[in-house]
Short mmCIF file of C-alpha atoms in Angstrom, two decimals:
data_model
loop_
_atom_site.label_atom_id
_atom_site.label_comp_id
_atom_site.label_asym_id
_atom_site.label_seq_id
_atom_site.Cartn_x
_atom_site.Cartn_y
_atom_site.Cartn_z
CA UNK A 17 7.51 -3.55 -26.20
CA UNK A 18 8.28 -1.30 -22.67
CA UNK A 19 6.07 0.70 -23.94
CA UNK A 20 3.25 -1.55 -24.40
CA UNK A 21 4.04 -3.33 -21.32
CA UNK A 22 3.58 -0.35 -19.22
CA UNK A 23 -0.02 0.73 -20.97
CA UNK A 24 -1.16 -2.94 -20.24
CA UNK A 25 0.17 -2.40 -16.21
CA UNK A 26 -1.67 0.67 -16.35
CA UNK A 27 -4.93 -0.56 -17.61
CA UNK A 28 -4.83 -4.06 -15.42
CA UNK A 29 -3.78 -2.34 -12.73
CA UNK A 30 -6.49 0.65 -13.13
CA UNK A 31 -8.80 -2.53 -12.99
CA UNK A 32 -7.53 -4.79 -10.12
CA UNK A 33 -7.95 -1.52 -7.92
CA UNK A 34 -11.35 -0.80 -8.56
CA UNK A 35 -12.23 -4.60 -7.67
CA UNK A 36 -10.63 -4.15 -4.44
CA UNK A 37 -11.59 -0.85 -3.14
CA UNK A 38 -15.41 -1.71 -4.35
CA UNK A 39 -15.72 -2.59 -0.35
CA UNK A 40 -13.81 -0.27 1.37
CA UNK A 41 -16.56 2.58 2.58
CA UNK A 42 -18.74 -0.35 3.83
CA UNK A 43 -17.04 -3.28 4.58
CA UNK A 44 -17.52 -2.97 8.68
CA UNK A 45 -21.14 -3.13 7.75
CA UNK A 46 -20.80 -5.90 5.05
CA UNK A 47 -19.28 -8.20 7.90
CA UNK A 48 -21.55 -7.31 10.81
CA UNK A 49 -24.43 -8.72 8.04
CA UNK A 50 -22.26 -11.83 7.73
CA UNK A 51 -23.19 -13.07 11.32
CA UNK A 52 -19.70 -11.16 12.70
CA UNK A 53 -19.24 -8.96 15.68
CA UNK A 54 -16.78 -6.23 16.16
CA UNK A 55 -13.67 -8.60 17.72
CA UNK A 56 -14.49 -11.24 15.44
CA UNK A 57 -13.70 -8.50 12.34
CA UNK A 58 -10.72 -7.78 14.50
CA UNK A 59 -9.36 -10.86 14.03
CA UNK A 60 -10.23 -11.37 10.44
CA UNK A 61 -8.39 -8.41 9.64
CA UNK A 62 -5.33 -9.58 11.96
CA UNK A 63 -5.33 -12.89 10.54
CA UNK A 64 -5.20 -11.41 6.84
CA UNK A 65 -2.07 -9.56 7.96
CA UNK A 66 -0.26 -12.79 9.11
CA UNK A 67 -1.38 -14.72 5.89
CA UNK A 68 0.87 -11.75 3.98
CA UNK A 69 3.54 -11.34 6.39
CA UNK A 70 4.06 -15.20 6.87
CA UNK A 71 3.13 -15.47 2.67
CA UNK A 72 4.98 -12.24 1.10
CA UNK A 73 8.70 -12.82 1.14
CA UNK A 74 8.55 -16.36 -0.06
CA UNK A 75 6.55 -15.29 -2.63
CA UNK A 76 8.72 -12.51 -3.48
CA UNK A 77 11.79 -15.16 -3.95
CA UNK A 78 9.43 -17.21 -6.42
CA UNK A 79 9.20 -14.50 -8.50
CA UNK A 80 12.91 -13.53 -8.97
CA UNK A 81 13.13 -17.14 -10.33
CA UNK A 82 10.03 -18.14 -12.21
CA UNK A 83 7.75 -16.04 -14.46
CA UNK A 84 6.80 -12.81 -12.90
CA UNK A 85 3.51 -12.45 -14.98
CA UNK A 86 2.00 -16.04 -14.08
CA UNK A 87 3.14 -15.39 -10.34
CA UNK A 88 0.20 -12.44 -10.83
CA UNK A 89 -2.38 -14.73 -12.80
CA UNK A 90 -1.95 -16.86 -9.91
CA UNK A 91 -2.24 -13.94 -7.71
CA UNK A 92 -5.25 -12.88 -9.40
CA UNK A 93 -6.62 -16.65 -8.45
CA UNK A 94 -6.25 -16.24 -5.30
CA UNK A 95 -8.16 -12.50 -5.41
CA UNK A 96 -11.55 -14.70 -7.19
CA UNK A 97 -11.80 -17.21 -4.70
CA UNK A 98 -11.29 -14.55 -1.57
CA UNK A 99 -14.59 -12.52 -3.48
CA UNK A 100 -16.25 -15.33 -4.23
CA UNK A 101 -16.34 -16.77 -0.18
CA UNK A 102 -17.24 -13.38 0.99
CA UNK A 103 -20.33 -13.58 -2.36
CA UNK A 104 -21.75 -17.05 -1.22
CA UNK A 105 -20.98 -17.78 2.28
CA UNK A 106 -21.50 -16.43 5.73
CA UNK A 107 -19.90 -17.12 9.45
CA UNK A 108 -16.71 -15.89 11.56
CA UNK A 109 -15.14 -19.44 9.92
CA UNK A 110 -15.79 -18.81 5.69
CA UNK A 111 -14.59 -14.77 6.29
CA UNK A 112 -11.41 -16.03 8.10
CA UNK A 113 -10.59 -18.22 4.90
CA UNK A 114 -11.97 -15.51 2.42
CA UNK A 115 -8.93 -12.91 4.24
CA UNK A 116 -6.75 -15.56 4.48
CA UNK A 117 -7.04 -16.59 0.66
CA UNK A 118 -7.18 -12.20 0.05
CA UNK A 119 -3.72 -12.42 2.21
CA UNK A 120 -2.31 -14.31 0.07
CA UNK A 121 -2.88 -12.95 -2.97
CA UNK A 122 -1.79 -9.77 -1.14
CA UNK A 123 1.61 -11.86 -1.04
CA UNK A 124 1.82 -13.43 -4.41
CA UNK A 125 0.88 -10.30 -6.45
CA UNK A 126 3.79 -7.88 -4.84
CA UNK A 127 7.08 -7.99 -6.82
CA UNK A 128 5.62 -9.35 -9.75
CA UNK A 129 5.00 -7.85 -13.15
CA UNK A 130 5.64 -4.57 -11.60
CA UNK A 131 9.05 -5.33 -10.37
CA UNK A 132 9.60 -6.81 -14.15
CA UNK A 133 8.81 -3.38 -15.67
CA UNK A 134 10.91 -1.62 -12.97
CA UNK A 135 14.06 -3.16 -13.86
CA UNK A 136 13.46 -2.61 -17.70
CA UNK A 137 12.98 0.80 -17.09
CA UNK A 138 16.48 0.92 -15.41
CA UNK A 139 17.89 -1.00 -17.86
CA UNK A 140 16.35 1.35 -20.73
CA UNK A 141 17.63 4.64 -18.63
CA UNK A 142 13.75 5.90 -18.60
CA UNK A 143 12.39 7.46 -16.30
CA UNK A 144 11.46 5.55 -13.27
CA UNK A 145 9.74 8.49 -10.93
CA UNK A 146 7.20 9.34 -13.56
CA UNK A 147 6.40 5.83 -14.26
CA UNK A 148 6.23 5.07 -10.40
CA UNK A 149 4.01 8.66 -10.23
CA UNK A 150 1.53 7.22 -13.07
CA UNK A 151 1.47 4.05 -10.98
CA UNK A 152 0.29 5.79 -8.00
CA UNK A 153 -2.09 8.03 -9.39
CA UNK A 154 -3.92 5.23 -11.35
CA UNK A 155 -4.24 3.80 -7.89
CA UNK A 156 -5.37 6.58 -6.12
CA UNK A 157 -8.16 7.41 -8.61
CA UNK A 158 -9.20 3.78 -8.87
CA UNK A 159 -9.66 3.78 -4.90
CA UNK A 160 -11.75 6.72 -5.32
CA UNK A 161 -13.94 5.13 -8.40
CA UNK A 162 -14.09 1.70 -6.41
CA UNK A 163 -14.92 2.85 -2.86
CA UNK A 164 -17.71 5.44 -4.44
CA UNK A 165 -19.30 2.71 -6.92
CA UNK A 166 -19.38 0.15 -4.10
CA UNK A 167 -20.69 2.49 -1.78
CA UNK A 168 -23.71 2.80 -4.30
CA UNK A 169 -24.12 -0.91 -5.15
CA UNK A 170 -24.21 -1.94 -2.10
CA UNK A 171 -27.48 -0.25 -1.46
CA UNK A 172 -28.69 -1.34 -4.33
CA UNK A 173 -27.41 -5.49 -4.15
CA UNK A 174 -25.43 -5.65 -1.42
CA UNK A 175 -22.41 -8.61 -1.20
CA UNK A 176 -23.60 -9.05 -4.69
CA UNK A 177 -21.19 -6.18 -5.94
CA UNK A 178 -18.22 -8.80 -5.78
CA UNK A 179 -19.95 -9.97 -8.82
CA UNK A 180 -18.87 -6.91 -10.25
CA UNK A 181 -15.35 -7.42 -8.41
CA UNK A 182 -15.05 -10.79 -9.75
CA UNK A 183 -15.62 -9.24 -13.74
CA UNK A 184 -13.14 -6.52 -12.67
CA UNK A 185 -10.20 -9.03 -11.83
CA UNK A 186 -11.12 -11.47 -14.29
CA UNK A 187 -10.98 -8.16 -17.19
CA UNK A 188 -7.66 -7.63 -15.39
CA UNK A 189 -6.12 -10.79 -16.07
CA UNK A 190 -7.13 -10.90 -19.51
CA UNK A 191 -5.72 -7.74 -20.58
CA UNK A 192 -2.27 -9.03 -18.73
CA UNK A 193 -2.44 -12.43 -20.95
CA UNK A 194 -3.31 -10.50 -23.96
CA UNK A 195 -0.99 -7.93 -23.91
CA UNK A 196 1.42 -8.17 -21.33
CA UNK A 197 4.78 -9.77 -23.44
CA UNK A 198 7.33 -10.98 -20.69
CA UNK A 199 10.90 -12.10 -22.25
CA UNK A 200 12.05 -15.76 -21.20
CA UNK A 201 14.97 -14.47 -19.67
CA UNK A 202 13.25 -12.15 -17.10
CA UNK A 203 13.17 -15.79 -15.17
CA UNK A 204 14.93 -18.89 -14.50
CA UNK A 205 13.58 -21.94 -16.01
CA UNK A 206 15.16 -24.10 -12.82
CA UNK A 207 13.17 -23.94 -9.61
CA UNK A 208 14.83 -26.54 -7.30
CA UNK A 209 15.15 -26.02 -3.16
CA UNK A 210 19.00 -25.63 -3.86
CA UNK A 211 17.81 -22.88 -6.21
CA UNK A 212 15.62 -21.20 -4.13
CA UNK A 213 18.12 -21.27 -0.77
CA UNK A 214 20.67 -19.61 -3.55
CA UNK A 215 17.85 -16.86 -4.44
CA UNK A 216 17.24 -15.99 -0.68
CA UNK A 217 21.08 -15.64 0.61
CA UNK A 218 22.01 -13.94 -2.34
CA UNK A 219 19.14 -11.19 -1.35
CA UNK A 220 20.42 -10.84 1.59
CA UNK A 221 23.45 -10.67 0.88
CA UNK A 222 23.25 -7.61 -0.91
CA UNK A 223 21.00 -5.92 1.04
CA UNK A 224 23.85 -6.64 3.32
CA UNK A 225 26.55 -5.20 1.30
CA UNK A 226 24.76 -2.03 0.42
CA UNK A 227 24.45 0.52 2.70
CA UNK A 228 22.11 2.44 0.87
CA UNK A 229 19.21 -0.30 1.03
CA UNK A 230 19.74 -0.57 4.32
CA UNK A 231 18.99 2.81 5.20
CA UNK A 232 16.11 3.12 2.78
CA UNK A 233 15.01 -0.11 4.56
CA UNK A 234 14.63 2.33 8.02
CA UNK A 235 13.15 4.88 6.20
CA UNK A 236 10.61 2.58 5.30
CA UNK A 237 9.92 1.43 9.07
CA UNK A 238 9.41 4.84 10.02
CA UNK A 239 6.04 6.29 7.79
CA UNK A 240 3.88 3.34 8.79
CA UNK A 241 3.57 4.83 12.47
CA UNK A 242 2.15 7.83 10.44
CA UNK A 243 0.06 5.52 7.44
CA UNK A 244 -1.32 3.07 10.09
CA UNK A 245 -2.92 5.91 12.37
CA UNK A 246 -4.16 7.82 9.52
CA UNK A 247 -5.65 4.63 8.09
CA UNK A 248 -7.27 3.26 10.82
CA UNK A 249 -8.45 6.40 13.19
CA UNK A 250 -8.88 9.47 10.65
CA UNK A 251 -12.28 8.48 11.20
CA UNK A 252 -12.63 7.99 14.30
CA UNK A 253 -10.67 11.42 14.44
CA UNK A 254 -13.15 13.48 12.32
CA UNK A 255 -16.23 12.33 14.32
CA UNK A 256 -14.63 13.66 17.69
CA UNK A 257 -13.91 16.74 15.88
CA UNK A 258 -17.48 17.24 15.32
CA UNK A 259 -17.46 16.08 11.88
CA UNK A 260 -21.06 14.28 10.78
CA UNK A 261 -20.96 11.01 9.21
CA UNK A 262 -22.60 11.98 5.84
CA UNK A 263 -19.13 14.21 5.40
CA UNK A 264 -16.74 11.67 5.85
CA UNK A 265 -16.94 10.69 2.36
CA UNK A 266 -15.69 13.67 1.40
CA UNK A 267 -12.87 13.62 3.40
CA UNK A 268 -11.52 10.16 1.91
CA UNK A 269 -11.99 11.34 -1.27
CA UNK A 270 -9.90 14.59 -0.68
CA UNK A 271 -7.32 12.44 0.76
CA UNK A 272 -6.44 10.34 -2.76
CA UNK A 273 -6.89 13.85 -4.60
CA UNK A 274 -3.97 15.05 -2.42
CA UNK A 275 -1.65 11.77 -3.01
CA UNK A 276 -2.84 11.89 -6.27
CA UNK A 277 -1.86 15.52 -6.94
CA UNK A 278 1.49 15.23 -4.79
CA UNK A 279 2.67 12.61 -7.38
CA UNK A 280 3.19 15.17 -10.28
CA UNK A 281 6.01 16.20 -8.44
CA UNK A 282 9.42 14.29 -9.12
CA UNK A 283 10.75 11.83 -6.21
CA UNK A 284 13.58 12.68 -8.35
CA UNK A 285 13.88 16.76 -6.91
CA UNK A 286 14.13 16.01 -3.60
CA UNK A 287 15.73 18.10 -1.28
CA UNK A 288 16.68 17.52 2.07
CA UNK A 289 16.79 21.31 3.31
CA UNK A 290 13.27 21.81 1.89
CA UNK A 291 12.19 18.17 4.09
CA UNK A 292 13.61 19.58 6.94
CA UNK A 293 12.44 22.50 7.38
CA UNK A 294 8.58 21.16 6.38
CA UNK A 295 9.46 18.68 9.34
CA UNK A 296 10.29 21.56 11.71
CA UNK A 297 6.71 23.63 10.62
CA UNK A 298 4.63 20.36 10.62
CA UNK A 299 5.78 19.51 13.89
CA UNK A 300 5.40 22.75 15.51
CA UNK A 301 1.85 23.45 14.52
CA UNK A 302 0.92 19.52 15.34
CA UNK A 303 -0.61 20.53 18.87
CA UNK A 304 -3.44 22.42 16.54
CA UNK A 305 -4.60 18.93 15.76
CA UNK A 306 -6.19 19.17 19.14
CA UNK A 307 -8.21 22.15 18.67
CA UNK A 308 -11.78 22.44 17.83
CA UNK A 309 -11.47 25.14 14.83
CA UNK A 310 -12.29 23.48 11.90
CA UNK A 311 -9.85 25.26 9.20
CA UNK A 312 -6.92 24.57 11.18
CA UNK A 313 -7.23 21.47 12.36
CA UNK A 314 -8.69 20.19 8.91
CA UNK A 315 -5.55 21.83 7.23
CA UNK A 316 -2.60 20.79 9.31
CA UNK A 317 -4.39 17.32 9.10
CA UNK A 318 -4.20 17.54 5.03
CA UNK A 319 -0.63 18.72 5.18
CA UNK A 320 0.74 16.04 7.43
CA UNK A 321 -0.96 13.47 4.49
CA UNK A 322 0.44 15.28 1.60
CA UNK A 323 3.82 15.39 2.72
CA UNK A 324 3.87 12.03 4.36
CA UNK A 325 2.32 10.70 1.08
CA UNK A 326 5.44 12.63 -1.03
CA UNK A 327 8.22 11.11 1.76
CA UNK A 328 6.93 7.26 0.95
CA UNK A 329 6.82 8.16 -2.97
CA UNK A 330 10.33 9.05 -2.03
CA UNK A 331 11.98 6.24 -0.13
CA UNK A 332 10.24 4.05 -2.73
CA UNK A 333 11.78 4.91 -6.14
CA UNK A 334 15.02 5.49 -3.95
CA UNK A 335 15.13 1.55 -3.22
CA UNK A 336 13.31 0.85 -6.67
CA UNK A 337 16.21 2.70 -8.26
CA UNK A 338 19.37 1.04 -5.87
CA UNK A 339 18.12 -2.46 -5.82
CA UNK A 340 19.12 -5.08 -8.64
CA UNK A 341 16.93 -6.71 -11.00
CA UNK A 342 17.84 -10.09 -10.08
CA UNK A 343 16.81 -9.48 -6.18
CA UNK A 344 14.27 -6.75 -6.97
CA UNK A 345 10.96 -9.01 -5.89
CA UNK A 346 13.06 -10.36 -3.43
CA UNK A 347 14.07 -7.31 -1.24
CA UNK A 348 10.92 -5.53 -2.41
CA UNK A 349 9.35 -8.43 -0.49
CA UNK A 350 10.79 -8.51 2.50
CA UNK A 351 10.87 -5.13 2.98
CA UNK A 352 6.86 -4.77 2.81
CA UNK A 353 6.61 -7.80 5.01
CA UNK A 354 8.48 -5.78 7.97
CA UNK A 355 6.54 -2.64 7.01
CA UNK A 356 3.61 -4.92 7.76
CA UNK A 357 5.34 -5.91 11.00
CA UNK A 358 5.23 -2.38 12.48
CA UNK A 359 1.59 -1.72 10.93
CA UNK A 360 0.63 -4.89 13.32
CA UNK A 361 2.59 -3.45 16.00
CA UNK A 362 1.19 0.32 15.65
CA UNK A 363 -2.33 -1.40 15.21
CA UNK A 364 -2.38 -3.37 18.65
CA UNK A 365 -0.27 -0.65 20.57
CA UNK A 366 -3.35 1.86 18.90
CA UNK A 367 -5.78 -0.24 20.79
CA UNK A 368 -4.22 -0.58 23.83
CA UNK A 369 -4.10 3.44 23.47
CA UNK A 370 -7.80 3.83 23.22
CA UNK A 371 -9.00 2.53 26.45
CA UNK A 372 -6.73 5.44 27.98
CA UNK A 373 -6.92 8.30 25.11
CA UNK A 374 -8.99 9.65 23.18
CA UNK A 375 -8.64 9.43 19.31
CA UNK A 376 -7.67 13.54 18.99
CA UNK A 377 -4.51 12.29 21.51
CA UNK A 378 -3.58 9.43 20.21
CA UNK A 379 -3.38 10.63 16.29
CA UNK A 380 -1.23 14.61 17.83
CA UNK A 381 1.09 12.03 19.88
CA UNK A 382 1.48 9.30 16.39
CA UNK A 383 2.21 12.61 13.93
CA UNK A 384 4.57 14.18 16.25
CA UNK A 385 6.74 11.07 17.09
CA UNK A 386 6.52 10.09 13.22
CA UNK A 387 7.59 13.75 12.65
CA UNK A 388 10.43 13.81 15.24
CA UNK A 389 11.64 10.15 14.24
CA UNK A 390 11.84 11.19 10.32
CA UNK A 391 13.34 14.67 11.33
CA UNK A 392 16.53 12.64 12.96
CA UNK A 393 16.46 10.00 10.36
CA UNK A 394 16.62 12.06 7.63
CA UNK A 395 19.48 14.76 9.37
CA UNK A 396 21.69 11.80 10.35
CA UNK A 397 21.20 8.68 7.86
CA UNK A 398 20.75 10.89 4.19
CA UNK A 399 19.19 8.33 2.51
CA UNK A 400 19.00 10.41 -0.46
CA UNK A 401 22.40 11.49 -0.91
CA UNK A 402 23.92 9.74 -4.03
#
């Protein structure tokens, strides 16, 4: 049945992230033809953040104690309705409520069926780093399918390509109800208040009594200084470098190749001395981010993702592998909800930056603290040491 379970994931999931990504090469433009203006998309986007960070653990708790594959249905509910606001409506007011209803199903669907299949792994001594590596790699490749097939379609239909979305998640949850067997005791038929309050102080609990989660937990606040400035300015970056707009394509593109090519290697054959000393090299040739010649800044650029991209693979099946399957969508939970706290805090102190640097600065100073913060993080804490 693990077995099954996993192709069904695979599939669903394969699905769910083509829906999503089927906006992301256009979606400034798709919301400047709603009626928006840039600070208006601003705050769409910020309020989208605090649906999931005010949303996520909650969520989370309900699925360590109710059914872990309806939690996603529901999820997936919450997905169609987002899609179908952004298909039919227009304003500042419907797009707030379509990212606030894509917020939370951002919330609902983490630590779901994913977190179910994570602890029966453990529990069937497989192994977890090639099934998190699969997981990653279907992502990556659907983000590069979605973004490129909504790119297209929305010359051809424009907001009518969440039609296509809408097929996508609906496909999604079908193959999950079809195929998808969950076991009644992977949840707790009770779901009272006193139930609940039990779920979240025993979560915390242990990530108070082990060490080891707490110092993954770190590890995890440190890459999003690096994730949230590549995300949001590598852009921005490329067109200062002299980099047309018809090429940036290209460069997204290249980036999920490299996560998805850095995931055949094992999370599992880490080794500190080898991190280390990439630190050391990555940080010294950093300042060649500022440079003008395309081959090295375009290179050090692709090596600060790839390794960055291998360091999160990393940390996660570390905490996938220490935390317990009864607080698994707990923890998982709240530790994405205060990743998402430093993403909004990297995010406004980014745009404070701007009005006094330029995006080549800003990115070379990001990198190099990220690279120097991980450097000491990794010397001192050892989060991988057994």
């Amino acid at each position: 049945m693990l077995r099954k379970n996993i192709l069904a994931y695979y599939g669903a999931n394969f699905l769910l992230i083509i829906a999503q990504s089927l906006p992301h090469a256009i979606l400034t433009p798709l919301l400047l033809s709603k009626g928006l203006s840039l600070s208006e998309i601003l705050l769409v986007q910020t309020f989208f953040s605090f649906c999931v960070l005010v949303a996520e653990y909650p969520s989370g708790v309900l699925a360590d104690l109710m059914s872990r594959k309806n939690l996603f249905l529901v999820s997936n509910t919450f997905l169609i309705a987002s899609f179908s606001f952004v298909l039919f409506f227009d304003s500042f007011i419907f797009m707030l409520l379509a990212w606030g209803l894509y917020g939370l199903y951002g919330a609902c669907s983490s630590g779901t069926i994913e977190a179910s299949l994570i602890t029966d792994i453990k529990e069937n001594k497989k192994d977890l780093s090639r099934f998190l590596a699969k997981n990653n790699q279907i992502a990556y490749l659907g983000m590069i399918i979605g973004s490129s097939l909504g790119s297209f379609l929305y010359l051809k239909v424009h907001a009518m390509l969440y039609v296509v979305g809408i097929f996508l998640i609906m496909l999604c949850a079908l193959t999950i109800v079809i195929y998808f067997k969950e076991k009644e005791e992977d949840f707790k038929s009770q779901k009272s208040l006193k139930l609940l309050k039990e779920q979240v102080k025993g979560s915390l609990k242990e990530l108070k009594d082990n060490p080891k989660l707490k110092i993954l937990l770190v590890g995890h606040l440190i890459t999003p200084v690096f994730f949230m400035s590549h995300f949001q300015m590598w852009q921005a970056y490329f067109l200062k470098q002299g980099i047309k707009e018809q090429y940036l394509f290209i460069f997204y593109i290249a980036f999920q190749v490299i996560s998805i090519l850095i995931h055949f290697l094992k999370a599992s054959n880490y080794s500190q001395k080898i991190a280390l000393s990439s630190l050391l090299v990555l940080l010294g040739v950093s300042p060649l981010l500022l440079t003008n010649i395309p081959y090295c800044f375009i290179g050090v650029y692709a090596f600060m993702v790839a390794f960055f991209t291998y360091m999160s693979y990393c940390l996660g099946y570390q905490f996938s592998k220490f935390v317990s399957k009864n607080n698994i969508s707990s923890l998982s939970s709240l530790l994405s909800s205060c990743v998402r706290v430093v993403s909004v805090l990297i995010l406004s102190l980014s745009s404070l930056e701007l009005r006094y640097f330029s995006p080549l600065t800003i990115i070379t100073m990001h990198f190099a603290l990220t690279l120097i913060a991980l450097f000491f993080f990794l010397y001192k804490a050892k989060p991988f040491a057994e």
